[in-house]
PDB file of C-alpha atoms in Angstrom:
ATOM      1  CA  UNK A  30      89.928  79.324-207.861  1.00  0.00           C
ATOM      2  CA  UNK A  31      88.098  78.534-211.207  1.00  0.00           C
ATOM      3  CA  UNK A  32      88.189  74.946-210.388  1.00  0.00           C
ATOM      4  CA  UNK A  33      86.860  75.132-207.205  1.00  0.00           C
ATOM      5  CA  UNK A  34      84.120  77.030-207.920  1.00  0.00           C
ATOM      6  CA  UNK A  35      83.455  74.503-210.641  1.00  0.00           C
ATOM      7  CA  UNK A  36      83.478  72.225-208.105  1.00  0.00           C
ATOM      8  CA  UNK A  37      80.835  73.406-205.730  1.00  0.00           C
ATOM      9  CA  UNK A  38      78.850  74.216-208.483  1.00  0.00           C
ATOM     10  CA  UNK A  39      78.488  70.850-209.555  1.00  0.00           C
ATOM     11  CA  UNK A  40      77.543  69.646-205.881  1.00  0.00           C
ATOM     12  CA  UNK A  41      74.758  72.154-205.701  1.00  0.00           C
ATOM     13  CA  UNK A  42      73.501  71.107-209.162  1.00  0.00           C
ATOM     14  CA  UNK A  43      73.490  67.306-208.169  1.00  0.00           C
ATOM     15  CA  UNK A  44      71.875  67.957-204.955  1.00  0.00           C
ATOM     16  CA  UNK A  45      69.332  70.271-206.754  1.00  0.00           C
ATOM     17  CA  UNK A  46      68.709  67.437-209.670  1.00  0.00           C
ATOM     18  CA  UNK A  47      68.750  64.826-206.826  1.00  0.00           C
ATOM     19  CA  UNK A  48      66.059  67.044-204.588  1.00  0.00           C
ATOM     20  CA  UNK A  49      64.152  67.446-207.864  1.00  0.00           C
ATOM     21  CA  UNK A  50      63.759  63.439-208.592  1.00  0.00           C
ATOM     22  CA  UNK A  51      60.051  61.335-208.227  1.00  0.00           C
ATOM     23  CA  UNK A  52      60.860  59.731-205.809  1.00  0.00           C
ATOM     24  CA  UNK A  53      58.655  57.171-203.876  1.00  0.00           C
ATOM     25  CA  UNK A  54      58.890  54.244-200.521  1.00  0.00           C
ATOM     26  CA  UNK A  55      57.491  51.258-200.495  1.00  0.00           C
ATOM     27  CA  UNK A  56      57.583  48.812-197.781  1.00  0.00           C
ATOM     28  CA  UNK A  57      59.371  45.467-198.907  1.00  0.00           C
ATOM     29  CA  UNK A  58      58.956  43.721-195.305  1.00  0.00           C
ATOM     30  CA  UNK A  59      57.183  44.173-191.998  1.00  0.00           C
ATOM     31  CA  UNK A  60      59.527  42.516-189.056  1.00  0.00           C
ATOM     32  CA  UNK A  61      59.169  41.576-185.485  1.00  0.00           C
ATOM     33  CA  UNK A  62      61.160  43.773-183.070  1.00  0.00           C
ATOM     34  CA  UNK A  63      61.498  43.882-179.248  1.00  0.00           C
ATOM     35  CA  UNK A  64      62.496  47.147-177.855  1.00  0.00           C
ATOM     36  CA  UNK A  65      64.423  47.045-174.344  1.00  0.00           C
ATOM     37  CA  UNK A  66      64.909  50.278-172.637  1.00  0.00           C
ATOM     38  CA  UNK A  67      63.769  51.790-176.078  1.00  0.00           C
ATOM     39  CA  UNK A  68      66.849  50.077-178.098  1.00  0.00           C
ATOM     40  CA  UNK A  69      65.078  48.433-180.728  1.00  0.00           C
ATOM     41  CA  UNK A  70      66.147  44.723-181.927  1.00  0.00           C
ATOM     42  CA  UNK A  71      65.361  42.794-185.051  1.00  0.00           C
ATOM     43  CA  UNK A  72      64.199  39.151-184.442  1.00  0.00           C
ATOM     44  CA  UNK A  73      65.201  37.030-186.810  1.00  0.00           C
ATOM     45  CA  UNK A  74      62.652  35.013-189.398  1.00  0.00           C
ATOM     46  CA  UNK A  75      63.638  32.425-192.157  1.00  0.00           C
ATOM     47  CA  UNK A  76      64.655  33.903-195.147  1.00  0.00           C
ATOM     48  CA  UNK A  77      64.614  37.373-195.318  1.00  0.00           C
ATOM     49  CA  UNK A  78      64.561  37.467-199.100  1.00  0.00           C
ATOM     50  CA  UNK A  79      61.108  37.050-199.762  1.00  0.00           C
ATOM     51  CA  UNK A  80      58.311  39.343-198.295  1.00  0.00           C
ATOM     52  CA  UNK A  81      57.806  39.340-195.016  1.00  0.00           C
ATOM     53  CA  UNK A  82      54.702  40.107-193.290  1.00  0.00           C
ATOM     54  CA  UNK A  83      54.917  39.376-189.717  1.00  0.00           C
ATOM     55  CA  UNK A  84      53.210  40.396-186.261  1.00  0.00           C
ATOM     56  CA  UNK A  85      53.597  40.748-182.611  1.00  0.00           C
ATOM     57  CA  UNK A  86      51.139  40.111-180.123  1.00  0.00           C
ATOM     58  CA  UNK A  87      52.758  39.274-176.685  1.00  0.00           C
ATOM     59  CA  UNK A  88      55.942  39.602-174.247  1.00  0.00           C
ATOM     60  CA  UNK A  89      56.951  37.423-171.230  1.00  0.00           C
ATOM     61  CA  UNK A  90      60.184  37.635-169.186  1.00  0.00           C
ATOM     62  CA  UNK A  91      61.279  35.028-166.894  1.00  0.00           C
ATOM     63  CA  UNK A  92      64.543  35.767-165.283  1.00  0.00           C
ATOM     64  CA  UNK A  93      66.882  36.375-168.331  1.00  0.00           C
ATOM     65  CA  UNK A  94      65.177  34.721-170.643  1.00  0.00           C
ATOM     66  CA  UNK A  95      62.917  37.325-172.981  1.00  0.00           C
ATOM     67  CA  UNK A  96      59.586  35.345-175.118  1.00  0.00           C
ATOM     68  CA  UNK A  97      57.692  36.824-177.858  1.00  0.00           C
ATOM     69  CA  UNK A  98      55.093  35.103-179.384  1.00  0.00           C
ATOM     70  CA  UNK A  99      53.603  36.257-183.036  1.00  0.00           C
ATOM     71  CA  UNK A 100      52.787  35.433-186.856  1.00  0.00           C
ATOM     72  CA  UNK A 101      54.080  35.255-190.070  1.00  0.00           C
ATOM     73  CA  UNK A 102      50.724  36.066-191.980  1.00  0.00           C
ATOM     74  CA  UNK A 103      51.632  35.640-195.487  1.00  0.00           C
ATOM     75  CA  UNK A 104      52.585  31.941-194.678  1.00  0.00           C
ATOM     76  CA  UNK A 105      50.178  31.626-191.628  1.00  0.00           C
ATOM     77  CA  UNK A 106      52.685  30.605-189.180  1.00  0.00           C
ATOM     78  CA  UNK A 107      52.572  31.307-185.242  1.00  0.00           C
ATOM     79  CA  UNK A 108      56.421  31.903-184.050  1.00  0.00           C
ATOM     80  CA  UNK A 109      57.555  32.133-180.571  1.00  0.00           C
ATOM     81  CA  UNK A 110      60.889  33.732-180.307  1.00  0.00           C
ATOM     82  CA  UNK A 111      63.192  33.014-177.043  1.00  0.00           C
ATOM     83  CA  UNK A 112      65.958  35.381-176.725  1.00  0.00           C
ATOM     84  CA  UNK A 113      66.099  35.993-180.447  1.00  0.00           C
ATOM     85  CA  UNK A 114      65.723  32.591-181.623  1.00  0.00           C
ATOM     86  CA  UNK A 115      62.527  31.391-183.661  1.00  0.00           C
ATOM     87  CA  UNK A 116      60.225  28.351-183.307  1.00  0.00           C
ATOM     88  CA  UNK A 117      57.586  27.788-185.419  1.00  0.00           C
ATOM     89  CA  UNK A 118      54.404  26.639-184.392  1.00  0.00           C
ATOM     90  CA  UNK A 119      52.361  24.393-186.515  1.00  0.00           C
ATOM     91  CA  UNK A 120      48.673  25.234-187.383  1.00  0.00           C
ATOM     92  CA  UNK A 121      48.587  28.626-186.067  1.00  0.00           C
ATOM     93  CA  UNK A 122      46.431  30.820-188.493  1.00  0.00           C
ATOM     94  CA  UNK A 123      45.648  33.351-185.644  1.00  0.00           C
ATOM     95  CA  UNK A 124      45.913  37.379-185.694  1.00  0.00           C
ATOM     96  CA  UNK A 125      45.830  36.955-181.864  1.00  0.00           C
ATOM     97  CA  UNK A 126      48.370  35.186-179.827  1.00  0.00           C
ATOM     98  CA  UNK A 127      49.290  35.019-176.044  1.00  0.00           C
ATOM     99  CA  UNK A 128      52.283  33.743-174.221  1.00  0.00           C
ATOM    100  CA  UNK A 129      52.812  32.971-170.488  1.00  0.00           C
ATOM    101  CA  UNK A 130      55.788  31.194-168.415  1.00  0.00           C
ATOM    102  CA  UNK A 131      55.377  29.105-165.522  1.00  0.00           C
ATOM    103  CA  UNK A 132      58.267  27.450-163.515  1.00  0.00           C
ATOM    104  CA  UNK A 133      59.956  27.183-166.883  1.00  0.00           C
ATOM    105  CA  UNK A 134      57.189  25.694-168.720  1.00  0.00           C
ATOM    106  CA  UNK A 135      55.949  27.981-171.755  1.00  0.00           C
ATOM    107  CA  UNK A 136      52.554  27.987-172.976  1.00  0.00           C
ATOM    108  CA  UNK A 137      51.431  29.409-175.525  1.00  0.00           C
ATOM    109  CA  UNK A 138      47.839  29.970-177.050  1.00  0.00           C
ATOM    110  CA  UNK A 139      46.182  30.698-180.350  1.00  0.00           C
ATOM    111  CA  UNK A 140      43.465  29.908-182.870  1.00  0.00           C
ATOM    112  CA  UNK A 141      41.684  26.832-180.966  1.00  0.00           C
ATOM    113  CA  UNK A 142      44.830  25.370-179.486  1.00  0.00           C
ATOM    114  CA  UNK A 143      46.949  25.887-176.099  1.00  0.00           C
ATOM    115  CA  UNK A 144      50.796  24.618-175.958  1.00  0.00           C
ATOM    116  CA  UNK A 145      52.759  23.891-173.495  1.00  0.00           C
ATOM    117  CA  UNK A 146      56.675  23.786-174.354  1.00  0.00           C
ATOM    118  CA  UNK A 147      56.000  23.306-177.817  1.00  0.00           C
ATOM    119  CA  UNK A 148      53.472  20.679-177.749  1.00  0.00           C
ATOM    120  CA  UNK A 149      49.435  20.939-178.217  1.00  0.00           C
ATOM    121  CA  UNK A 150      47.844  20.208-174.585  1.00  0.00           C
ATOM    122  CA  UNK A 151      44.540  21.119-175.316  1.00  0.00           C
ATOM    123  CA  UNK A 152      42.373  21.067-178.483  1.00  0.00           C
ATOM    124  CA  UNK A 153      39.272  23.369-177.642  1.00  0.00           C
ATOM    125  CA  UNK A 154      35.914  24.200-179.824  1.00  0.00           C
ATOM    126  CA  UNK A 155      36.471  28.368-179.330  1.00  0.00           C
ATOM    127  CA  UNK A 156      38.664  30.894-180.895  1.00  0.00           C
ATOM    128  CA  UNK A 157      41.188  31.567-178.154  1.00  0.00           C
ATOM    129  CA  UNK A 158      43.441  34.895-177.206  1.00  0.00           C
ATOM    130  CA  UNK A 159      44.325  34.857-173.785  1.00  0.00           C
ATOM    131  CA  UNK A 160      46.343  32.704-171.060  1.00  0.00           C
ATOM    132  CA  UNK A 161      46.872  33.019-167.645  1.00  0.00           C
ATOM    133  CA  UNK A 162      48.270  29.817-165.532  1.00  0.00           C
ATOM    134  CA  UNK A 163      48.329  29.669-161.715  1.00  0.00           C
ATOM    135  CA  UNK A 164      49.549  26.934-159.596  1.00  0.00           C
ATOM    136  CA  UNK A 165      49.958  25.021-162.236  1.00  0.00           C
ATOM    137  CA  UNK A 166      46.389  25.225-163.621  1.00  0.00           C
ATOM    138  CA  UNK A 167      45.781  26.416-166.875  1.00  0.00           C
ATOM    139  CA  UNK A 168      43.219  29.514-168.273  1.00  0.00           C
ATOM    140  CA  UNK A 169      42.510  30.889-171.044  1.00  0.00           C
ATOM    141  CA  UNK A 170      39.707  32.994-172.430  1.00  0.00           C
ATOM    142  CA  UNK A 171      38.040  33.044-175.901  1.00  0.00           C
ATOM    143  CA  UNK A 172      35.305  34.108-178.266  1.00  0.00           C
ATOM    144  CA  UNK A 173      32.173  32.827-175.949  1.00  0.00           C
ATOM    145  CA  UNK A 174      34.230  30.733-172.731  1.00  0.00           C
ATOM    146  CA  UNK A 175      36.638  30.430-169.910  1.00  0.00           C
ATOM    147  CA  UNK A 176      38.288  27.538-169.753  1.00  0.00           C
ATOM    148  CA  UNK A 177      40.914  25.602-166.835  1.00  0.00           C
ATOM    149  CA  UNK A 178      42.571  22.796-167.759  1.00  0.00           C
ATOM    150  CA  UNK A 179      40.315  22.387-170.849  1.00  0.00           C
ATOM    151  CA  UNK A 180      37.201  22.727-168.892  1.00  0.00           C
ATOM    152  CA  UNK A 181      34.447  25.494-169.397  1.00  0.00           C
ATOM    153  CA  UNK A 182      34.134  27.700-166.128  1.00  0.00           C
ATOM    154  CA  UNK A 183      32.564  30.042-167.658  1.00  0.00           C
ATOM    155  CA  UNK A 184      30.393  31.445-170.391  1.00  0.00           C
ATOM    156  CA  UNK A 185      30.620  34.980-172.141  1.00  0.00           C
ATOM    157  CA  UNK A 186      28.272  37.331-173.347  1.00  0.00           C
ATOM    158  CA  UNK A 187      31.180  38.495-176.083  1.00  0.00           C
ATOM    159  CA  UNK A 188      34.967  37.671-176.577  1.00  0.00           C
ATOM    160  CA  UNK A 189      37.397  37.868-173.575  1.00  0.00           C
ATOM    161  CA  UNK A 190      40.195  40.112-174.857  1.00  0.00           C
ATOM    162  CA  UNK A 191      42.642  39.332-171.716  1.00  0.00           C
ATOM    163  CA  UNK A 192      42.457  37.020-168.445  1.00  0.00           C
ATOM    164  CA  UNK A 193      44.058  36.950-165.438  1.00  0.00           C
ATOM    165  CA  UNK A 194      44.672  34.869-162.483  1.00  0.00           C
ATOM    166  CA  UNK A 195      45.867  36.434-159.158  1.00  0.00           C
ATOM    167  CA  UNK A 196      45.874  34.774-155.733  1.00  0.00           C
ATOM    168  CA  UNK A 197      43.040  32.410-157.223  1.00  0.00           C
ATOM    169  CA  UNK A 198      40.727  34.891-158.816  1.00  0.00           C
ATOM    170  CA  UNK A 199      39.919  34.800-162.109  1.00  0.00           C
ATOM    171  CA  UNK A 200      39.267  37.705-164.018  1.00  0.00           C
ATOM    172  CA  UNK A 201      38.430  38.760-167.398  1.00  0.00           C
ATOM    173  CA  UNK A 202      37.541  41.483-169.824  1.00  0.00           C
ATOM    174  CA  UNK A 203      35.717  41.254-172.521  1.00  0.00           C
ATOM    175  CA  UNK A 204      35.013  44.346-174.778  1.00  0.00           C
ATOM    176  CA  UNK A 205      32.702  46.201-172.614  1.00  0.00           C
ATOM    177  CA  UNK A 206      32.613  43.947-168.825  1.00  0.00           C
ATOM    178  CA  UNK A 207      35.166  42.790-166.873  1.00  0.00           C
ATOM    179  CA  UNK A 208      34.476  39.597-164.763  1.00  0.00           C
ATOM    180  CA  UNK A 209      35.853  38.510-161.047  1.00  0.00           C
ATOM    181  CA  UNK A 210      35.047  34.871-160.896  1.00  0.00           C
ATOM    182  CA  UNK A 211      32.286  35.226-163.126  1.00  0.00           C
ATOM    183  CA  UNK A 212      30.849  38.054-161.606  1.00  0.00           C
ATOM    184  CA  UNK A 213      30.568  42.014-162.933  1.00  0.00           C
ATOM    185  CA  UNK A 214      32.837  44.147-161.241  1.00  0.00           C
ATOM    186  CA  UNK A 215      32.702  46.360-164.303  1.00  0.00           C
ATOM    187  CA  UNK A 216      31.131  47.881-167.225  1.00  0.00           C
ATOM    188  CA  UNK A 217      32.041  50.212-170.139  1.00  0.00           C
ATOM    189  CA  UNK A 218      29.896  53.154-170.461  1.00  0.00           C
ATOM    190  CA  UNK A 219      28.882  54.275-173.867  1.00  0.00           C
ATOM    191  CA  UNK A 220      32.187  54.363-176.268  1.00  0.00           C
ATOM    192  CA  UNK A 221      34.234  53.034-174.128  1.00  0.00           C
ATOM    193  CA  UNK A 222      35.856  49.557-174.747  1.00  0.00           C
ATOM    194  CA  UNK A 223      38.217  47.678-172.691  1.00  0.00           C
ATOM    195  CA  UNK A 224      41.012  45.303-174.023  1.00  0.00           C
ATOM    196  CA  UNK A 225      43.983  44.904-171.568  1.00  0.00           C
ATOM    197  CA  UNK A 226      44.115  43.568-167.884  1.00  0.00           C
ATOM    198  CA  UNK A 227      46.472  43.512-165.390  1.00  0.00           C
ATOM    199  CA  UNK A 228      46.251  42.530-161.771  1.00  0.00           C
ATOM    200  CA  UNK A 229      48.091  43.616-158.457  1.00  0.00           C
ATOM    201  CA  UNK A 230      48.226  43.768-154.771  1.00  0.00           C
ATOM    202  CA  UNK A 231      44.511  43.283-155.346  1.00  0.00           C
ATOM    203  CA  UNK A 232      43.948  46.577-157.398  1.00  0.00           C
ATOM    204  CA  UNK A 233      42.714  46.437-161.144  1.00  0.00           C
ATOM    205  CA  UNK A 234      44.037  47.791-164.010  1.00  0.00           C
ATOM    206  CA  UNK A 235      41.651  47.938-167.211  1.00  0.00           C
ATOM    207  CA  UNK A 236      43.346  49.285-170.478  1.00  0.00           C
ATOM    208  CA  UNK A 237      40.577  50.620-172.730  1.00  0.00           C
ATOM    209  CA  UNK A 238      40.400  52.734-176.103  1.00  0.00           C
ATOM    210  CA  UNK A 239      42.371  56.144-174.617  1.00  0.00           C
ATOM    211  CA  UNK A 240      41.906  55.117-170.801  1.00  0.00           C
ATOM    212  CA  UNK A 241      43.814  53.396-168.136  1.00  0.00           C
ATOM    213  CA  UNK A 242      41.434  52.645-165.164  1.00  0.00           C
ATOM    214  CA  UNK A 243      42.018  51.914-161.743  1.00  0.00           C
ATOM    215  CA  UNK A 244      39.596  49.866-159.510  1.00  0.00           C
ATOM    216  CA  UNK A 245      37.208  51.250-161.971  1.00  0.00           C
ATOM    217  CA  UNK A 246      37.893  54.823-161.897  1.00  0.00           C
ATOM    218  CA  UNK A 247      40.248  56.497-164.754  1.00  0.00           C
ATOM    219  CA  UNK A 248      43.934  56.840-163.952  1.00  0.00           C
ATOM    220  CA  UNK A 249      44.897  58.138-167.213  1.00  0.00           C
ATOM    221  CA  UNK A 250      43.508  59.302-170.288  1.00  0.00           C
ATOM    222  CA  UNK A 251      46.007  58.636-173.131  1.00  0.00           C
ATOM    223  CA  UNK A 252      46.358  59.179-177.112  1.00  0.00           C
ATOM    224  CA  UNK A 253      45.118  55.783-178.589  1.00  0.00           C
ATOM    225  CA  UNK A 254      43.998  52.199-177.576  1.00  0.00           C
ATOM    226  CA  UNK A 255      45.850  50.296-174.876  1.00  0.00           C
ATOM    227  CA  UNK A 256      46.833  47.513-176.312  1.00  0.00           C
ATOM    228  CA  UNK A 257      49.094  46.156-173.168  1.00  0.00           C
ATOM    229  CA  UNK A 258      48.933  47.201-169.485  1.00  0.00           C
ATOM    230  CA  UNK A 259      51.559  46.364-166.955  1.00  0.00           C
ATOM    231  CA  UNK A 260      52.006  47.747-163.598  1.00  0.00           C
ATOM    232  CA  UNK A 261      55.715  47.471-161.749  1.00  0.00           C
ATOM    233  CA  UNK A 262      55.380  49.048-158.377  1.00  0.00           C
ATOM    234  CA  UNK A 263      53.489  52.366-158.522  1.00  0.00           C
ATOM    235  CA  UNK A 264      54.367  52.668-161.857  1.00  0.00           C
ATOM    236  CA  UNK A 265      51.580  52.014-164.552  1.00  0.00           C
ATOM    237  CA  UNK A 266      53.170  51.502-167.915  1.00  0.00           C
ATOM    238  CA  UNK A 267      51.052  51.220-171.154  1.00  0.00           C
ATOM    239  CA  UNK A 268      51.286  50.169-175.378  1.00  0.00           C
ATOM    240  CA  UNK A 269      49.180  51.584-178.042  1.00  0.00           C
ATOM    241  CA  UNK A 270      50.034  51.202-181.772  1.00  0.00           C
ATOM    242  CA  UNK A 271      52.666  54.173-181.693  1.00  0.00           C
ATOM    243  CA  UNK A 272      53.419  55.067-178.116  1.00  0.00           C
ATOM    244  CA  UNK A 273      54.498  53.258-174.538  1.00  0.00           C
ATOM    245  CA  UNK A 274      53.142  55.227-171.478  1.00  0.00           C
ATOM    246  CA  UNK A 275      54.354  55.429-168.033  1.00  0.00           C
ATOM    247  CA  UNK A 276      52.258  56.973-165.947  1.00  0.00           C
ATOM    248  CA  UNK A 277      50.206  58.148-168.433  1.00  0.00           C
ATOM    249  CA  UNK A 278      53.324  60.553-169.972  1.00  0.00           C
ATOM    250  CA  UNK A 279      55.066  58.627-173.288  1.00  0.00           C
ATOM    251  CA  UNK A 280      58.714  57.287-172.945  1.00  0.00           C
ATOM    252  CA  UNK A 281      58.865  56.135-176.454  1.00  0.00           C
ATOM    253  CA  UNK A 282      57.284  56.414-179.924  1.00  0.00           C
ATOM    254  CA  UNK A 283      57.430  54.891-182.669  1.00  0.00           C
ATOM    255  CA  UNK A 284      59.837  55.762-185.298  1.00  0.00           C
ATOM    256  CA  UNK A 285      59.026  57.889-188.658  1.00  0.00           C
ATOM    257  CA  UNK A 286      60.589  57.199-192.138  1.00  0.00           C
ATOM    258  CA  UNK A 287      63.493  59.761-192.556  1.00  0.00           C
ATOM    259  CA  UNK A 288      62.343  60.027-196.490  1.00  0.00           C
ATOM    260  CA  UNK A 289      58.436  59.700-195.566  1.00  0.00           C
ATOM    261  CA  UNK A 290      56.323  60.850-192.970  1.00  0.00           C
ATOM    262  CA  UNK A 291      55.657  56.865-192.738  1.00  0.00           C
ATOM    263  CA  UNK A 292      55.348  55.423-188.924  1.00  0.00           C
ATOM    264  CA  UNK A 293      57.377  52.648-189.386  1.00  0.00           C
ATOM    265  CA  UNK A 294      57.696  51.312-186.039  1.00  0.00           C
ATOM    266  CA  UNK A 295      54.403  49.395-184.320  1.00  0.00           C
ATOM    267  CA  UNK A 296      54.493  48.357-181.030  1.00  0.00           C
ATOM    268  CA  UNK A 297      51.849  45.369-179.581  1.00  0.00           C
ATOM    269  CA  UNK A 298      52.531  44.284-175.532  1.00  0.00           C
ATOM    270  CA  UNK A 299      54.730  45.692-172.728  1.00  0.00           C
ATOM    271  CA  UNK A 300      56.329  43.767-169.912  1.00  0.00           C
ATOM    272  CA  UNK A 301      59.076  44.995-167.018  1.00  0.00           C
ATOM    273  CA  UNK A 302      61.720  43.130-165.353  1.00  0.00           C
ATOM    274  CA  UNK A 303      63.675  44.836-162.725  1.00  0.00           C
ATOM    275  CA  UNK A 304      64.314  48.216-164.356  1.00  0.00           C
ATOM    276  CA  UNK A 305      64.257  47.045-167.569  1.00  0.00           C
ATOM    277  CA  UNK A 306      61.655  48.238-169.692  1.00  0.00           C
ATOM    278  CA  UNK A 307      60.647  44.923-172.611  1.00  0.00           C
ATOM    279  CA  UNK A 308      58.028  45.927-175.803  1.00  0.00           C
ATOM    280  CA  UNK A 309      57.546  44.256-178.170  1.00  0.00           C
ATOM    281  CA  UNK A 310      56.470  45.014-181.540  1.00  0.00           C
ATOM    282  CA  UNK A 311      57.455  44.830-185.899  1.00  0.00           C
ATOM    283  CA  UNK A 312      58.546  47.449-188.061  1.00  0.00           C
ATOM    284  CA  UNK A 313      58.088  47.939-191.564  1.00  0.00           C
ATOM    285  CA  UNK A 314      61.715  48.220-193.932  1.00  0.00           C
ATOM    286  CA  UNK A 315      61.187  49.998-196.693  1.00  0.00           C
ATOM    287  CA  UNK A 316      62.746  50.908-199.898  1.00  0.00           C
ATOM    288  CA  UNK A 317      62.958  54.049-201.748  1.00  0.00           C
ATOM    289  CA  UNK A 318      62.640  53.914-205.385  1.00  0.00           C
ATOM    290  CA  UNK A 319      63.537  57.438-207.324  1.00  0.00           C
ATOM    291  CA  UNK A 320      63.142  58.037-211.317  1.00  0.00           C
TER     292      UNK A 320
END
């Protein structure tokens, strides 16, 4: 009996002097993610040894295949990732990157430069963020243009944070207008900002700091800034930093440190497939460090 109360005692003193410690987290790498169904997956980066400081900005599926396109900013390196598997693209120093897939052709766009299946196709003289290709023809949308097939179609006011092209029509959104073939359909009212589009059956979606709008009236009002908007059938589904909506009520958050009240997990672009909910995203690992 004398030993096993000797024995407890012990435990509680170690978990006592443990409790007791300095101890403090530090994050030792930030690392792209994709999230399917809310199952979170690590994808992969070079060597995982040194610090890592890396960023997702878009998701496209086509069929089975899953693309993510972001940056490693410490090296300033755009990666697209297929199914888990990295590809480095050259001269990519951009905090803004966009990836779209036509009949199995992959373009991608960032800085000043569009790609398509790995290799530059256009050169242009404008910061670019968005892409959108139709039949074959190729958009994208930047700090003061629109541009198809390397072409200005169109000249902004400020910088076009998504574009879209459905059944022919081009449209765009810029921080506070959204464009239909260069025309106003419409505009932000004071403090409200607009950064996400998405197109169907003719309606518009407009994802804006805490709103989701529909054919210009609000659908939704939501806890941070949309930074993705897609729409599968009547269902509306949404990314801000720490939270994917559906319908305006959140399916997932992000995950907190269990040692820290640290968000950890940061999510960046949604996309659906079926019944398959795709987000992608990084997280931060951290590393706790006690005296």
């Amino acid at each position: 009996m004398r030993n096993t109360l000797l024995y407890f005692t012990v435990i509680i003193f170690a978990i006592s002097f443990t409790s007791c410690r300095d101890c403090e987290e530090e994050v030792e790498d930030s690392v792209a993610a994709l999230w399917k169904n809310g199952i979170k997956q690590e994808l992969p980066y070079g060597d995982l040894s040194d610090y890592l400081d890396i960023r997702t900005y878009s998701i496209f599926v086509s069929g089975s295949d899953v693309y993510v396109v972001g940056s490693e900013r410490s090296a300033g390196k755009g990666i697209l990732w297929k199914n888990g598997i990295a590809q480095v693209l050259p001269f990519i120093r951009s905090s803004s990157l966009s990836v779209f897939v036509s009949e199995n052709d992959v373009y991608v766009v960032g800085n000043n430069m569009v790609w398509k299946n790995g290799e530059v196709v256009y050169t242009l003289n404008d910061g670019l963020y968005s892409i959108s290709v139709y039949e074959g023809d190729v958009y994208v949308a930047g700090d003061k243009h629109v541009w198809k097939n390397g072409e200005v179609i169109q000249t902004l006011g400020s910088e076009a944070n998504s574009i879209v092209v459905y059944n022919g029509d081009v449209y765009v959104a810029t921080e506070y207008t959204v464009y239909k073939n260069g025309e106003v359909i419409q505009s932000a009212n004071k403090g409200e900002h607009f950064y996400s589009l998405f197109i169907l059956d003719g309606d518009v979606y407009i994802g804006g700091n805490g709103k989701v709008w529909k054919n210009g009236n609000v659908e939704y009002s939501i806890n941070g800034s949309v930074s993705s908007v897609f729409v599968s059938g009547n269902d509306v589904y949404v990314t801000t930093e720490f939270y994917v909506f559906k319908n305006g009520e959140v399916i997932q958050s992000a995950s907190v440190s269990e040692y820290s009240p640290l968000i950890i997990d940061s999510f960046s672009s949604v996309f659906v497939s079926g019944n398959d909910v795709y987000v992608s995203g990084y997280y931060f690992k951290t590393v706790r460090y006690c005296d």
